[in-house]
PDB file of C-alpha atoms in Angstrom:
ATOM      1  CA  MET A1239       7.716  -2.128 -11.183  1.00  0.00           C
ATOM      2  CA  TYR A1240       5.923   0.024 -13.693  1.00  0.00           C
ATOM      3  CA  SER A1241       5.157  -0.363 -17.384  1.00  0.00           C
ATOM      4  CA  VAL A1242       7.106   1.585 -20.013  1.00  0.00           C
ATOM      5  CA  THR A1243       5.596   2.618 -23.330  1.00  0.00           C
ATOM      6  CA  GLU A1244       6.952   4.814 -26.103  1.00  0.00           C
ATOM      7  CA  GLY A1245       5.370   6.568 -29.037  1.00  0.00           C
ATOM      8  CA  PHE A1246       5.244   9.591 -31.293  1.00  0.00           C
ATOM      9  CA  ALA A1247       2.764  12.467 -31.175  1.00  0.00           C
ATOM     10  CA  PRO A1248       2.163  14.030 -34.606  1.00  0.00           C
ATOM     11  CA  PHE A1249       2.888  17.771 -34.327  1.00  0.00           C
ATOM     12  CA  ARG A1250       2.272  19.885 -37.418  1.00  0.00           C
ATOM     13  CA  GLN A1251       4.246  17.979 -40.069  1.00  0.00           C
ATOM     14  CA  TYR A1252       6.696  16.668 -37.476  1.00  0.00           C
ATOM     15  CA  GLN A1253       6.873  14.006 -34.743  1.00  0.00           C
ATOM     16  CA  THR A1254       7.422  14.405 -30.987  1.00  0.00           C
ATOM     17  CA  TRP A1255       8.848  11.317 -29.305  1.00  0.00           C
ATOM     18  CA  TYR A1256       7.579  10.497 -25.810  1.00  0.00           C
ATOM     19  CA  ARG A1257       7.914   7.783 -23.180  1.00  0.00           C
ATOM     20  CA  ILE A1258       5.467   6.939 -20.399  1.00  0.00           C
ATOM     21  CA  CYS A1259       6.649   5.215 -17.222  1.00  0.00           C
ATOM     22  CA  GLY A1260       3.623   3.908 -15.352  1.00  0.00           C
ATOM     23  CA  ASP A1261      -0.141   4.016 -15.846  1.00  0.00           C
ATOM     24  CA  LEU A1262      -1.482   7.349 -17.100  1.00  0.00           C
ATOM     25  CA  HIS A1263      -4.991   6.615 -15.904  1.00  0.00           C
ATOM     26  CA  ASN A1264      -4.591   5.033 -12.463  1.00  0.00           C
ATOM     27  CA  GLY A1265      -6.140   8.002 -10.655  1.00  0.00           C
ATOM     28  CA  GLN A1266      -2.885   9.810  -9.822  1.00  0.00           C
ATOM     29  CA  THR A1267      -2.039  13.078 -11.549  1.00  0.00           C
ATOM     30  CA  PRO A1268       0.737  12.276 -14.060  1.00  0.00           C
ATOM     31  CA  LEU A1269       3.985  14.240 -14.198  1.00  0.00           C
ATOM     32  CA  VAL A1270       5.301  15.595 -17.508  1.00  0.00           C
ATOM     33  CA  VAL A1271       9.040  16.335 -17.671  1.00  0.00           C
ATOM     34  CA  ALA A1272      10.407  19.059 -19.975  1.00  0.00           C
ATOM     35  CA  HIS A1273      14.156  18.889 -20.598  1.00  0.00           C
ATOM     36  CA  GLY A1274      16.536  21.815 -20.843  1.00  0.00           C
ATOM     37  CA  GLY A1275      18.752  23.401 -23.432  1.00  0.00           C
ATOM     38  CA  PRO A1276      17.050  24.662 -25.464  1.00  0.00           C
ATOM     39  CA  GLY A1277      18.403  21.803 -27.478  1.00  0.00           C
ATOM     40  CA  CYS A1278      19.116  19.038 -24.961  1.00  0.00           C
ATOM     41  CA  THR A1279      17.459  15.614 -24.922  1.00  0.00           C
ATOM     42  CA  HIS A1280      15.472  13.717 -22.329  1.00  0.00           C
ATOM     43  CA  ASP A1281      18.452  11.497 -21.457  1.00  0.00           C
ATOM     44  CA  TYR A1282      20.074  13.683 -18.799  1.00  0.00           C
ATOM     45  CA  VAL A1283      16.760  14.088 -16.928  1.00  0.00           C
ATOM     46  CA  ASP A1284      15.966  10.385 -17.172  1.00  0.00           C
ATOM     47  CA  ALA A1285      16.350  10.090 -13.369  1.00  0.00           C
ATOM     48  CA  PHE A1286      12.934  11.672 -12.870  1.00  0.00           C
ATOM     49  CA  ARG A1287      11.464   8.332 -13.917  1.00  0.00           C
ATOM     50  CA  ASP A1288      12.160   7.353 -10.278  1.00  0.00           C
ATOM     51  CA  ILE A1289       8.935   9.238  -9.438  1.00  0.00           C
ATOM     52  CA  ALA A1290       7.014   6.485 -11.227  1.00  0.00           C
ATOM     53  CA  GLY A1291       8.015   4.166  -8.394  1.00  0.00           C
ATOM     54  CA  SER A1292       5.475   6.021  -6.239  1.00  0.00           C
ATOM     55  CA  GLY A1293       2.675   5.005  -8.598  1.00  0.00           C
ATOM     56  CA  ARG A1294       2.532   8.335 -10.430  1.00  0.00           C
ATOM     57  CA  ALA A1295       3.051   8.089 -14.202  1.00  0.00           C
ATOM     58  CA  VAL A1296       6.002  10.086 -15.565  1.00  0.00           C
ATOM     59  CA  ILE A1297       6.146  11.305 -19.164  1.00  0.00           C
ATOM     60  CA  HIS A1298       9.447  12.254 -20.784  1.00  0.00           C
ATOM     61  CA  TYR A1299       9.633  13.687 -24.283  1.00  0.00           C
ATOM     62  CA  ASP A1300      12.233  15.026 -26.679  1.00  0.00           C
ATOM     63  CA  GLN A1301      11.399  18.518 -27.823  1.00  0.00           C
ATOM     64  CA  LEU A1302      11.267  19.206 -31.544  1.00  0.00           C
ATOM     65  CA  GLY A1303      14.707  19.320 -33.137  1.00  0.00           C
ATOM     66  CA  ASN A1304      16.235  17.055 -30.515  1.00  0.00           C
ATOM     67  CA  GLY A1305      16.734  13.438 -29.505  1.00  0.00           C
ATOM     68  CA  ARG A1306      14.295  11.034 -31.119  1.00  0.00           C
ATOM     69  CA  SER A1307      11.924  13.750 -32.311  1.00  0.00           C
ATOM     70  CA  THR A1308      12.110  15.309 -35.771  1.00  0.00           C
ATOM     71  CA  HIS A1309      15.380  17.137 -36.444  1.00  0.00           C
ATOM     72  CA  LEU A1310      15.440  20.269 -38.578  1.00  0.00           C
ATOM     73  CA  PRO A1311      19.085  21.230 -39.029  1.00  0.00           C
ATOM     74  CA  GLY A1312      18.270  23.485 -41.956  1.00  0.00           C
ATOM     75  CA  ALA A1313      15.587  25.536 -40.196  1.00  0.00           C
ATOM     76  CA  ASP A1314      15.954  29.290 -40.041  1.00  0.00           C
ATOM     77  CA  PRO A1315      17.056  30.328 -36.528  1.00  0.00           C
ATOM     78  CA  ALA A1316      13.886  32.429 -36.311  1.00  0.00           C
ATOM     79  CA  PHE A1317      11.853  29.197 -36.435  1.00  0.00           C
ATOM     80  CA  TRP A1318      12.938  28.287 -32.914  1.00  0.00           C
ATOM     81  CA  GLN A1319      10.675  30.337 -30.653  1.00  0.00           C
ATOM     82  CA  VAL A1320       9.154  29.852 -27.206  1.00  0.00           C
ATOM     83  CA  ALA A1321       5.703  29.757 -28.807  1.00  0.00           C
ATOM     84  CA  LEU A1322       6.714  26.735 -30.902  1.00  0.00           C
ATOM     85  CA  PHE A1323       7.592  24.693 -27.826  1.00  0.00           C
ATOM     86  CA  LEU A1324       4.467  25.816 -25.969  1.00  0.00           C
ATOM     87  CA  ASP A1325       2.388  24.584 -28.909  1.00  0.00           C
ATOM     88  CA  GLU A1326       4.302  21.298 -28.934  1.00  0.00           C
ATOM     89  CA  LEU A1327       3.665  20.781 -25.214  1.00  0.00           C
ATOM     90  CA  ASP A1328      -0.052  21.507 -25.623  1.00  0.00           C
ATOM     91  CA  ASN A1329      -0.169  19.065 -28.518  1.00  0.00           C
ATOM     92  CA  LEU A1330       1.464  16.345 -26.425  1.00  0.00           C
ATOM     93  CA  LEU A1331      -0.997  16.868 -23.566  1.00  0.00           C
ATOM     94  CA  ASP A1332      -3.853  16.572 -26.077  1.00  0.00           C
ATOM     95  CA  HIS A1333      -2.360  13.486 -27.707  1.00  0.00           C
ATOM     96  CA  LEU A1334      -1.992  11.712 -24.353  1.00  0.00           C
ATOM     97  CA  ALA A1335      -5.483  12.835 -23.235  1.00  0.00           C
ATOM     98  CA  ILE A1336      -4.150  14.316 -19.971  1.00  0.00           C
ATOM     99  CA  LYS A1337      -4.687  18.035 -20.597  1.00  0.00           C
ATOM    100  CA  ASP A1338      -7.376  18.131 -17.885  1.00  0.00           C
ATOM    101  CA  ASN A1339      -5.115  16.814 -15.111  1.00  0.00           C
ATOM    102  CA  TYR A1340      -1.314  16.900 -15.048  1.00  0.00           C
ATOM    103  CA  ALA A1341       1.701  18.302 -13.229  1.00  0.00           C
ATOM    104  CA  LEU A1342       4.653  19.767 -15.115  1.00  0.00           C
ATOM    105  CA  LEU A1343       8.340  19.626 -14.208  1.00  0.00           C
ATOM    106  CA  GLY A1344      10.851  21.591 -16.247  1.00  0.00           C
ATOM    107  CA  GLN A1345      14.618  21.557 -15.778  1.00  0.00           C
ATOM    108  CA  SER A1346      16.742  24.593 -16.767  1.00  0.00           C
ATOM    109  CA  TRP A1347      15.240  25.806 -20.094  1.00  0.00           C
ATOM    110  CA  GLY A1348      12.446  23.319 -19.397  1.00  0.00           C
ATOM    111  CA  GLY A1349      11.641  25.320 -16.248  1.00  0.00           C
ATOM    112  CA  MET A1350      11.466  28.495 -18.316  1.00  0.00           C
ATOM    113  CA  LEU A1351       9.039  26.672 -20.609  1.00  0.00           C
ATOM    114  CA  THR A1352       7.089  25.463 -17.566  1.00  0.00           C
ATOM    115  CA  ALA A1353       6.748  29.031 -16.314  1.00  0.00           C
ATOM    116  CA  GLU A1354       5.642  30.229 -19.759  1.00  0.00           C
ATOM    117  CA  HIS A1355       3.034  27.449 -19.775  1.00  0.00           C
ATOM    118  CA  ALA A1356       1.857  28.190 -16.229  1.00  0.00           C
ATOM    119  CA  VAL A1357       1.362  31.937 -16.718  1.00  0.00           C
ATOM    120  CA  ARG A1358      -1.312  31.080 -19.281  1.00  0.00           C
ATOM    121  CA  ARG A1359      -3.245  29.383 -16.446  1.00  0.00           C
ATOM    122  CA  PRO A1360      -4.217  26.168 -18.237  1.00  0.00           C
ATOM    123  CA  ALA A1361      -7.112  24.587 -16.378  1.00  0.00           C
ATOM    124  CA  GLY A1362      -5.543  21.120 -16.229  1.00  0.00           C
ATOM    125  CA  LEU A1363      -2.220  22.170 -14.697  1.00  0.00           C
ATOM    126  CA  LYS A1364      -2.334  21.146 -11.025  1.00  0.00           C
ATOM    127  CA  ALA A1365       1.271  21.812  -9.915  1.00  0.00           C
ATOM    128  CA  ALA A1366       4.557  23.044 -11.345  1.00  0.00           C
ATOM    129  CA  ILE A1367       8.171  22.198 -10.558  1.00  0.00           C
ATOM    130  CA  ILE A1368      10.752  24.669 -11.838  1.00  0.00           C
ATOM    131  CA  ALA A1369      14.193  23.108 -11.487  1.00  0.00           C
ATOM    132  CA  ASN A1370      17.463  25.041 -11.886  1.00  0.00           C
ATOM    133  CA  SER A1371      15.910  27.746 -14.040  1.00  0.00           C
ATOM    134  CA  PRO A1372      16.391  31.501 -14.463  1.00  0.00           C
ATOM    135  CA  ALA A1373      13.528  33.964 -14.275  1.00  0.00           C
ATOM    136  CA  SER A1374      15.365  36.176 -16.775  1.00  0.00           C
ATOM    137  CA  MET A1375      18.365  35.786 -19.035  1.00  0.00           C
ATOM    138  CA  GLU A1376      19.770  39.109 -17.853  1.00  0.00           C
ATOM    139  CA  LEU A1377      20.034  37.666 -14.335  1.00  0.00           C
ATOM    140  CA  TRP A1378      21.448  34.431 -15.766  1.00  0.00           C
ATOM    141  CA  LEU A1379      24.180  36.283 -17.635  1.00  0.00           C
ATOM    142  CA  GLN A1380      25.068  38.376 -14.592  1.00  0.00           C
ATOM    143  CA  ALA A1381      25.396  35.233 -12.479  1.00  0.00           C
ATOM    144  CA  ALA A1382      27.386  33.474 -15.207  1.00  0.00           C
ATOM    145  CA  ALA A1383      29.830  36.395 -15.331  1.00  0.00           C
ATOM    146  CA  ARG A1384      30.247  36.251 -11.557  1.00  0.00           C
ATOM    147  CA  LEU A1385      30.822  32.480 -11.573  1.00  0.00           C
ATOM    148  CA  ARG A1386      33.155  32.733 -14.535  1.00  0.00           C
ATOM    149  CA  ALA A1387      35.208  35.326 -12.645  1.00  0.00           C
ATOM    150  CA  GLY A1388      35.794  32.641 -10.013  1.00  0.00           C
ATOM    151  CA  LEU A1389      37.527  30.309 -12.486  1.00  0.00           C
ATOM    152  CA  PRO A1390      41.334  30.062 -12.566  1.00  0.00           C
ATOM    153  CA  GLY A1391      42.892  33.044 -14.329  1.00  0.00           C
ATOM    154  CA  GLU A1392      44.342  31.001 -17.171  1.00  0.00           C
ATOM    155  CA  VAL A1393      40.931  29.455 -17.861  1.00  0.00           C
ATOM    156  CA  GLN A1394      39.278  32.876 -17.993  1.00  0.00           C
ATOM    157  CA  ALA A1395      41.983  34.134 -20.340  1.00  0.00           C
ATOM    158  CA  CYS A1396      41.553  31.137 -22.631  1.00  0.00           C
ATOM    159  CA  LEU A1397      37.799  31.596 -22.814  1.00  0.00           C
ATOM    160  CA  SER A1398      38.070  35.316 -23.555  1.00  0.00           C
ATOM    161  CA  ALA A1399      40.764  34.862 -26.195  1.00  0.00           C
ATOM    162  CA  HIS A1400      38.788  32.269 -28.145  1.00  0.00           C
ATOM    163  CA  GLU A1401      35.539  34.238 -27.884  1.00  0.00           C
ATOM    164  CA  ALA A1402      37.302  37.329 -29.247  1.00  0.00           C
ATOM    165  CA  ALA A1403      38.835  35.287 -32.062  1.00  0.00           C
ATOM    166  CA  GLY A1404      35.632  33.407 -32.842  1.00  0.00           C
ATOM    167  CA  THR A1405      37.396  30.054 -32.432  1.00  0.00           C
ATOM    168  CA  LEU A1406      34.696  28.543 -30.267  1.00  0.00           C
ATOM    169  CA  ASP A1407      35.029  25.099 -31.836  1.00  0.00           C
ATOM    170  CA  SER A1408      38.655  24.683 -30.757  1.00  0.00           C
ATOM    171  CA  GLU A1409      39.614  21.868 -28.393  1.00  0.00           C
ATOM    172  CA  GLU A1410      41.311  24.362 -26.078  1.00  0.00           C
ATOM    173  CA  TYR A1411      38.086  26.352 -25.719  1.00  0.00           C
ATOM    174  CA  ARG A1412      36.123  23.168 -25.130  1.00  0.00           C
ATOM    175  CA  GLN A1413      38.442  22.102 -22.338  1.00  0.00           C
ATOM    176  CA  ALA A1414      38.261  25.525 -20.699  1.00  0.00           C
ATOM    177  CA  THR A1415      34.468  25.439 -20.917  1.00  0.00           C
ATOM    178  CA  GLN A1416      34.494  22.054 -19.200  1.00  0.00           C
ATOM    179  CA  VAL A1417      36.133  23.595 -16.128  1.00  0.00           C
ATOM    180  CA  PHE A1418      33.050  25.801 -15.699  1.00  0.00           C
ATOM    181  CA  TYR A1419      30.707  22.886 -16.406  1.00  0.00           C
ATOM    182  CA  GLN A1420      32.392  20.658 -13.848  1.00  0.00           C
ATOM    183  CA  ARG A1421      31.876  23.315 -11.182  1.00  0.00           C
ATOM    184  CA  HIS A1422      28.448  24.658 -12.047  1.00  0.00           C
ATOM    185  CA  VAL A1423      26.615  22.197 -14.333  1.00  0.00           C
ATOM    186  CA  CYS A1424      27.352  18.725 -12.919  1.00  0.00           C
ATOM    187  CA  ARG A1425      29.904  18.161 -10.167  1.00  0.00           C
ATOM    188  CA  LEU A1426      29.985  14.378 -10.455  1.00  0.00           C
ATOM    189  CA  ALA A1427      33.163  12.867 -11.859  1.00  0.00           C
ATOM    190  CA  PRO A1428      32.814  11.180 -14.200  1.00  0.00           C
ATOM    191  CA  TRP A1429      29.491  12.415 -15.474  1.00  0.00           C
ATOM    192  CA  PRO A1430      26.699   9.791 -15.530  1.00  0.00           C
ATOM    193  CA  GLU A1431      26.221   8.089 -18.884  1.00  0.00           C
ATOM    194  CA  GLU A1432      22.812   9.671 -19.424  1.00  0.00           C
ATOM    195  CA  VAL A1433      24.317  13.147 -19.024  1.00  0.00           C
ATOM    196  CA  LYS A1434      27.092  12.275 -21.470  1.00  0.00           C
ATOM    197  CA  ARG A1435      24.500  11.063 -23.981  1.00  0.00           C
ATOM    198  CA  THR A1436      22.726  14.411 -23.954  1.00  0.00           C
ATOM    199  CA  PHE A1437      25.923  16.403 -24.473  1.00  0.00           C
ATOM    200  CA  THR A1438      27.009  14.055 -27.261  1.00  0.00           C
ATOM    201  CA  ALA A1439      23.626  14.527 -28.955  1.00  0.00           C
ATOM    202  CA  MET A1440      23.963  18.305 -28.675  1.00  0.00           C
ATOM    203  CA  ASP A1441      27.418  18.165 -30.242  1.00  0.00           C
ATOM    204  CA  GLU A1442      26.018  16.114 -33.121  1.00  0.00           C
ATOM    205  CA  ASP A1443      23.121  18.507 -33.771  1.00  0.00           C
ATOM    206  CA  PRO A1444      23.425  21.870 -31.974  1.00  0.00           C
ATOM    207  CA  THR A1445      20.799  23.549 -34.155  1.00  0.00           C
ATOM    208  CA  VAL A1446      18.331  24.517 -31.422  1.00  0.00           C
ATOM    209  CA  TYR A1447      20.931  25.307 -28.774  1.00  0.00           C
ATOM    210  CA  HIS A1448      22.919  27.619 -31.034  1.00  0.00           C
ATOM    211  CA  ALA A1449      19.809  29.369 -32.339  1.00  0.00           C
ATOM    212  CA  MET A1450      18.187  30.070 -28.973  1.00  0.00           C
ATOM    213  CA  ASN A1451      21.102  30.085 -26.520  1.00  0.00           C
ATOM    214  CA  GLY A1452      24.545  30.241 -28.098  1.00  0.00           C
ATOM    215  CA  PRO A1453      27.767  28.249 -28.069  1.00  0.00           C
ATOM    216  CA  THR A1454      28.014  27.722 -24.274  1.00  0.00           C
ATOM    217  CA  GLU A1455      26.078  28.117 -21.041  1.00  0.00           C
ATOM    218  CA  PHE A1456      27.820  31.418 -20.292  1.00  0.00           C
ATOM    219  CA  HIS A1457      28.261  32.876 -23.795  1.00  0.00           C
ATOM    220  CA  VAL A1458      24.611  33.515 -24.652  1.00  0.00           C
ATOM    221  CA  ILE A1459      24.076  35.243 -27.994  1.00  0.00           C
ATOM    222  CA  GLY A1460      20.916  33.466 -29.239  1.00  0.00           C
ATOM    223  CA  THR A1461      17.298  34.566 -29.502  1.00  0.00           C
ATOM    224  CA  MET A1462      16.647  33.966 -25.774  1.00  0.00           C
ATOM    225  CA  LYS A1463      19.251  36.520 -24.704  1.00  0.00           C
ATOM    226  CA  SER A1464      16.696  39.149 -23.627  1.00  0.00           C
ATOM    227  CA  TRP A1465      14.011  36.752 -22.339  1.00  0.00           C
ATOM    228  CA  SER A1466      12.299  37.477 -19.016  1.00  0.00           C
ATOM    229  CA  ILE A1467       9.147  36.193 -17.369  1.00  0.00           C
ATOM    230  CA  ILE A1468       9.419  38.241 -14.181  1.00  0.00           C
ATOM    231  CA  PRO A1469       6.592  40.721 -15.006  1.00  0.00           C
ATOM    232  CA  ARG A1470       4.199  37.801 -15.632  1.00  0.00           C
ATOM    233  CA  LEU A1471       5.037  35.493 -12.731  1.00  0.00           C
ATOM    234  CA  ASN A1472       2.172  36.742 -10.578  1.00  0.00           C
ATOM    235  CA  ARG A1473      -0.179  35.004 -13.011  1.00  0.00           C
ATOM    236  CA  ILE A1474       0.988  31.561 -11.840  1.00  0.00           C
ATOM    237  CA  GLN A1475      -1.670  30.250  -9.464  1.00  0.00           C
ATOM    238  CA  VAL A1476      -0.732  26.591  -8.972  1.00  0.00           C
ATOM    239  CA  PRO A1477       1.490  25.226  -6.183  1.00  0.00           C
ATOM    240  CA  THR A1478       5.065  25.567  -7.407  1.00  0.00           C
ATOM    241  CA  LEU A1479       8.250  23.870  -6.207  1.00  0.00           C
ATOM    242  CA  LEU A1480      11.556  25.573  -6.980  1.00  0.00           C
ATOM    243  CA  ILE A1481      14.734  23.495  -7.046  1.00  0.00           C
ATOM    244  CA  SER A1482      18.353  24.626  -7.284  1.00  0.00           C
ATOM    245  CA  GLY A1483      21.839  23.576  -6.211  1.00  0.00           C
ATOM    246  CA  ARG A1484      24.241  25.465  -3.979  1.00  0.00           C
ATOM    247  CA  TYR A1485      26.830  25.603  -6.794  1.00  0.00           C
ATOM    248  CA  ASP A1486      24.233  25.993  -9.559  1.00  0.00           C
ATOM    249  CA  GLU A1487      24.785  28.202 -12.591  1.00  0.00           C
ATOM    250  CA  ALA A1488      21.156  29.074 -11.811  1.00  0.00           C
ATOM    251  CA  ALA A1489      22.445  30.979  -8.776  1.00  0.00           C
ATOM    252  CA  PRO A1490      20.114  32.101  -5.963  1.00  0.00           C
ATOM    253  CA  GLU A1491      19.640  35.593  -7.412  1.00  0.00           C
ATOM    254  CA  VAL A1492      18.554  33.984 -10.682  1.00  0.00           C
ATOM    255  CA  VAL A1493      15.833  31.909  -8.991  1.00  0.00           C
ATOM    256  CA  GLN A1494      14.708  34.481  -6.402  1.00  0.00           C
ATOM    257  CA  PRO A1495      12.114  36.246  -8.622  1.00  0.00           C
ATOM    258  CA  PHE A1496      10.123  33.003  -8.851  1.00  0.00           C
ATOM    259  CA  MET A1497       9.945  32.930  -5.057  1.00  0.00           C
ATOM    260  CA  ASP A1498       9.112  36.624  -4.853  1.00  0.00           C
ATOM    261  CA  HIS A1499       6.303  36.680  -7.404  1.00  0.00           C
ATOM    262  CA  ILE A1500       4.607  33.249  -7.366  1.00  0.00           C
ATOM    263  CA  ALA A1501       2.025  33.299  -4.589  1.00  0.00           C
ATOM    264  CA  ASP A1502       2.241  29.611  -3.666  1.00  0.00           C
ATOM    265  CA  ALA A1503       5.909  28.725  -4.062  1.00  0.00           C
ATOM    266  CA  GLU A1504       8.412  26.778  -2.000  1.00  0.00           C
ATOM    267  CA  TRP A1505      12.144  26.392  -2.639  1.00  0.00           C
ATOM    268  CA  VAL A1506      14.609  23.599  -1.936  1.00  0.00           C
ATOM    269  CA  ILE A1507      18.360  24.212  -2.370  1.00  0.00           C
ATOM    270  CA  PHE A1508      20.523  21.091  -2.556  1.00  0.00           C
ATOM    271  CA  GLU A1509      23.752  21.785  -0.715  1.00  0.00           C
ATOM    272  CA  HIS A1510      25.976  19.331  -2.618  1.00  0.00           C
ATOM    273  CA  SER A1511      24.697  20.000  -6.130  1.00  0.00           C
ATOM    274  CA  SER A1512      25.170  22.380  -9.002  1.00  0.00           C
ATOM    275  CA  HIS A1513      22.796  22.425 -11.983  1.00  0.00           C
ATOM    276  CA  MET A1514      21.674  18.787 -11.776  1.00  0.00           C
ATOM    277  CA  PRO A1515      20.505  17.792  -8.281  1.00  0.00           C
ATOM    278  CA  HIS A1516      18.463  15.055  -9.934  1.00  0.00           C
ATOM    279  CA  VAL A1517      21.736  13.183 -10.587  1.00  0.00           C
ATOM    280  CA  GLU A1518      24.082  14.833  -8.067  1.00  0.00           C
ATOM    281  CA  GLU A1519      21.757  14.179  -5.097  1.00  0.00           C
ATOM    282  CA  ARG A1520      19.316  11.861  -6.814  1.00  0.00           C
ATOM    283  CA  ALA A1521      17.596  10.247  -3.834  1.00  0.00           C
ATOM    284  CA  ALA A1522      17.149  13.503  -1.923  1.00  0.00           C
ATOM    285  CA  CYS A1523      15.856  15.301  -5.016  1.00  0.00           C
ATOM    286  CA  MET A1524      13.291  12.602  -5.781  1.00  0.00           C
ATOM    287  CA  ALA A1525      12.178  12.550  -2.146  1.00  0.00           C
ATOM    288  CA  ALA A1526      11.608  16.311  -2.249  1.00  0.00           C
ATOM    289  CA  ILE A1527       9.566  16.063  -5.435  1.00  0.00           C
ATOM    290  CA  ASN A1528       7.526  13.099  -4.240  1.00  0.00           C
ATOM    291  CA  GLY A1529       6.832  14.884  -0.974  1.00  0.00           C
ATOM    292  CA  PHE A1530       5.742  18.060  -2.735  1.00  0.00           C
ATOM    293  CA  LEU A1531       3.441  16.235  -5.160  1.00  0.00           C
ATOM    294  CA  SER A1532       1.854  14.062  -2.475  1.00  0.00           C
ATOM    295  CA  ARG A1533       1.229  17.103  -0.263  1.00  0.00           C
ATOM    296  CA  ARG A1534      -0.051  19.459  -2.942  1.00  0.00           C
ATOM    297  CA  LEU A1535      -2.052  17.232  -5.270  1.00  0.00           C
ATOM    298  CA  ALA A1536      -5.434  15.782  -4.459  1.00  0.00           C
ATOM    299  CA  SER A1537      -4.436  12.533  -6.200  1.00  0.00           C
TER     300      SER A1537
END
């Protein structure tokens, strides 16, 4: 077994909660895990702690505004910017004294953050894992529209009617949204408890998600709507593993630019998963990550 420690990293006038599974300084490059959203919590990506069983320390953290970190429900939507979360990540690496040697795994929005971090070519970043992430929100929205068009007609009609009326907090809209989520976010039934915890937390404080994304995964009206990293991807120089699911809302055309423009990239598609292979095909996903890290890292 491995040790588990928790703490808070002071960030500006706020606090970033983190948890370390394993020994940060045992000679193996530690893995930092960035959750999605923007506005989720670490709970739904908790499964990545399995990597610590290989002897490699795994660090989870809750991004500012979420989970056990400082919440700011009254913040102006303009406060929530990519640069803020890049600064928070850098601060965490400094606080843990691992900025000279680490690997970074980001899931969904966390993968977008990972790419934004990697294009800056930080000297200590040794490998990147971009899981279920879009290279641009334009591609994401196009794929979402295509997947949404595959939903039952009555579900599509319900979604459109409530979006036109602005009644996005209605129970009927929520249930229609869940049809999409069950197909393209997590296909397990019922959802694992850790996934439920994240969605419950987002319902209780949707500040970051609403500001940067919007009300749902496919109705994106937040500040990230026009985001793209495609023109900058050729700056990523570390070995990069791409992960997606066959039924993923991060559809193949959404992930393809990472493969096209990152010089040293490899891609694994999980055939029985949607947006969360780490819970839908947990053992296979962890084996792929462990294999990648052991092959591509010197330690």
